[in-house]
Tab-separated table of C-alpha atoms in Angstrom:
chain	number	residue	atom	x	y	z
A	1	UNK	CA	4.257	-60.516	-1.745
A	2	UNK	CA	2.479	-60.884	-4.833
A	3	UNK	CA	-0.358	-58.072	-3.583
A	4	UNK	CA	2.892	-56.077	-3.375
A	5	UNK	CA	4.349	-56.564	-6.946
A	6	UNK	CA	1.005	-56.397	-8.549
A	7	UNK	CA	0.754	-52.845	-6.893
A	8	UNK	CA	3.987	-51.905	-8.049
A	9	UNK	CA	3.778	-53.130	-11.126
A	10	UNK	CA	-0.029	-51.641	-11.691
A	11	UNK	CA	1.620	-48.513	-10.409
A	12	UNK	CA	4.772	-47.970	-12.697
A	13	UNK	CA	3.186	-49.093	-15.779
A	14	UNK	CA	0.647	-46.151	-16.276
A	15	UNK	CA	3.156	-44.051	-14.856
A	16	UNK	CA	5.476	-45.014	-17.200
A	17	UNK	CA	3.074	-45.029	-20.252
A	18	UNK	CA	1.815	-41.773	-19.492
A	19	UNK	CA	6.122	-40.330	-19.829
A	20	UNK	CA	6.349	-41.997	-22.759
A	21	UNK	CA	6.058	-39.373	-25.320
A	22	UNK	CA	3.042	-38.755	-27.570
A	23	UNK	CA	3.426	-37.967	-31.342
A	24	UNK	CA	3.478	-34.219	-30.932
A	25	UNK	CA	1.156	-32.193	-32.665
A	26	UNK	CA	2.118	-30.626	-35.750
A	27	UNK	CA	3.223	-26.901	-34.890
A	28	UNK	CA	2.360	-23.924	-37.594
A	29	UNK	CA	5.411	-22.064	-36.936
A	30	UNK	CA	4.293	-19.213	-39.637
A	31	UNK	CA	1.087	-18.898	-37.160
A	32	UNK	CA	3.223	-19.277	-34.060
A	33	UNK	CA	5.892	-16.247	-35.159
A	34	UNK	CA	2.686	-13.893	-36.381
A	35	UNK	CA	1.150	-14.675	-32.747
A	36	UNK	CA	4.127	-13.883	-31.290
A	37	UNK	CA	5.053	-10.587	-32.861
A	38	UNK	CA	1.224	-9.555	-32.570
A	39	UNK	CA	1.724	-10.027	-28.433
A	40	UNK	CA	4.817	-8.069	-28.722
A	41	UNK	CA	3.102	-5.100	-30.487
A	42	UNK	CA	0.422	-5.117	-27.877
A	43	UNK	CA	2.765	-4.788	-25.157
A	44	UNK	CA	4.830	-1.526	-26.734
A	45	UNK	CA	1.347	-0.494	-27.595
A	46	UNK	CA	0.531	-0.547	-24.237
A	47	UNK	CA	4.214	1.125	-22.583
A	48	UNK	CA	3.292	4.042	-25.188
A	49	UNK	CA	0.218	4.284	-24.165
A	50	UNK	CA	0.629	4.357	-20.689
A	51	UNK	CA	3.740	6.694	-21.081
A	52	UNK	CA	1.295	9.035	-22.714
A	53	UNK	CA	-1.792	8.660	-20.069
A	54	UNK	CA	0.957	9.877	-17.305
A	55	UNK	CA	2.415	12.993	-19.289
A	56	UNK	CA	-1.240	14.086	-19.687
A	57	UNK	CA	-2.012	12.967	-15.919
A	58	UNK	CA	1.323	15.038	-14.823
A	59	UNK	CA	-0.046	18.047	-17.466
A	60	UNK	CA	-3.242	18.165	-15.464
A	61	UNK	CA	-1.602	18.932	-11.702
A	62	UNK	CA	0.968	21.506	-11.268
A	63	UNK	CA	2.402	21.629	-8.456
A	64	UNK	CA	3.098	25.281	-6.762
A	65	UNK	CA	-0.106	26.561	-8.576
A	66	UNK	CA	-0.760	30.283	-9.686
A	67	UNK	CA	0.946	31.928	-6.673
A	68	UNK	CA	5.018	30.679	-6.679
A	69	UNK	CA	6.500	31.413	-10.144
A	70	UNK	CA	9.963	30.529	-10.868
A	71	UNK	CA	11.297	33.130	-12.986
A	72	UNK	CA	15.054	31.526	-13.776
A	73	UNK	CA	17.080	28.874	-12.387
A	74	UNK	CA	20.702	28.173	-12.939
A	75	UNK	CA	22.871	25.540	-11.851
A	76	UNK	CA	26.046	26.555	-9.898
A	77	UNK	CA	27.387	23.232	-8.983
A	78	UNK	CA	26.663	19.178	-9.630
A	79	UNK	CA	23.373	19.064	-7.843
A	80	UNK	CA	23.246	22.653	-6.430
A	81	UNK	CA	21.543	25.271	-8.552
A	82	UNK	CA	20.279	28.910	-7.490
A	83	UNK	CA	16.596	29.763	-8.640
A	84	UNK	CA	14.739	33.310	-9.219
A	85	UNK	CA	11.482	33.071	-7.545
A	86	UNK	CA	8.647	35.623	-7.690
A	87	UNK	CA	5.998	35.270	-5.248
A	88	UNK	CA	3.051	38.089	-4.944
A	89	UNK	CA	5.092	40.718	-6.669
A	90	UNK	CA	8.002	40.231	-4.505
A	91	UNK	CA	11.133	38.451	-5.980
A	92	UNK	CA	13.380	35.813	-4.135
A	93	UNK	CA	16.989	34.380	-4.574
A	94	UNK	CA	17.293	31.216	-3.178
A	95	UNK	CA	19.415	28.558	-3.150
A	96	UNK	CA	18.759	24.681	-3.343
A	97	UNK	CA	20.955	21.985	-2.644
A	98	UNK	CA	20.419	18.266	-1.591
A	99	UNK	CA	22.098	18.098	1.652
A	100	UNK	CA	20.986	21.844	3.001
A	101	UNK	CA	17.595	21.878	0.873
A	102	UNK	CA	16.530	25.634	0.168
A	103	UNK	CA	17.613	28.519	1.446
A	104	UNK	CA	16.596	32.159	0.757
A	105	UNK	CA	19.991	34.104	-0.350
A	106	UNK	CA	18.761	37.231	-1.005
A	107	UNK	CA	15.082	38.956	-1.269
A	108	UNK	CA	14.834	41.835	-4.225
A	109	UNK	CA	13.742	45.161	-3.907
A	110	UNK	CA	12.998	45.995	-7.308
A	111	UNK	CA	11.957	43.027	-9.355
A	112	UNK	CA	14.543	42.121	-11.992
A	113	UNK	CA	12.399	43.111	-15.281
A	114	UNK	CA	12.931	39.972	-18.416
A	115	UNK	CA	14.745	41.327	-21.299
A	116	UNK	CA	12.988	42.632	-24.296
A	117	UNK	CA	15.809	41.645	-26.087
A	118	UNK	CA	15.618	37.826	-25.022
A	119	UNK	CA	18.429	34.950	-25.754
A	120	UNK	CA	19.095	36.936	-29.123
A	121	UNK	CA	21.891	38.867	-27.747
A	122	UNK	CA	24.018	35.864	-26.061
A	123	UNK	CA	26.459	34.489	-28.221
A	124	UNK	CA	25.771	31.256	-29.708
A	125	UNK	CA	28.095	28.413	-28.431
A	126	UNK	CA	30.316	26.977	-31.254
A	127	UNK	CA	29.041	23.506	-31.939
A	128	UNK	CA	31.512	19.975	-31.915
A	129	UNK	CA	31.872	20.209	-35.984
A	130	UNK	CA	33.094	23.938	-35.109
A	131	UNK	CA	35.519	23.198	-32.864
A	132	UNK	CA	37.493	20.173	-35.056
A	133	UNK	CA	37.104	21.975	-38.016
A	134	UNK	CA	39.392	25.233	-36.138
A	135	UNK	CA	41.545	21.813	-35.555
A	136	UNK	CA	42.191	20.970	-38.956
A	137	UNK	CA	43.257	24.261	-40.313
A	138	UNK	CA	46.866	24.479	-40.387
């Protein structure tokens, strides 16, 4: 019985010493915050950089190469859109969708020359400010 106690007691009192709290050490919180901001500056640091090794990564590969050229797309729905593809000379009309992927609508005869004129000619769209400021007049 006393072997018992003695191991008990033995037991629980460096257990219990060693929960007992020490006097903390003195924390620099000026030094703590500076340490803290520097690791947060290294870690945008790093999403930049990483964003930037990817664009120049994704610059590198193109996918369809020198062959497929898409000349215009436009979308006609949500997520379906109709695209102008030239491929050897000979232009293509196909349509894409998610659910029926691509099909070819129409192939070209004569290849649909770009305008000299360019975007020039299409009428600018009026802007928000435009639009409540027709509102306002009486």
């Amino acid at each position: 019985m006393r072997r018992t106690a003695a191991a008990l007691t033995g037991g629980f009192l460096p257990c219990a010493l060693m929960a007992a709290p020490a006097a903390a050490p003195a924390v620099d919180s000026g030094a703590e915050l500076f340490r803290v901001l520097i690791s947060l500056l290294g870690v945008v640091a790093l999403i930049f950089f990483v964003g930037w090794l990817s664009r120049r990564a994704q610059a590198r590969v193109r996918p369809g190469g020198r062959k497929i050229r898409v000349v215009e797309s436009m979308p006609v729905g949500i997520k379906e859109k109709i695209m102008l593809l030239e491929v050897g000379g000979t232009q293509l009309l196909v349509g894409a969708s998610p659910t029926g992927g691509l099909r070819t609508l129409h192939v070209l005869d004569t290849p649909v020359q770009d305008d000299p004129a360019g975007p020039s000619q299409v009428p600018a769209m009026r802007g928000f400010r435009d639009v409540l400021n027709q509102w306002k007049r009486p």
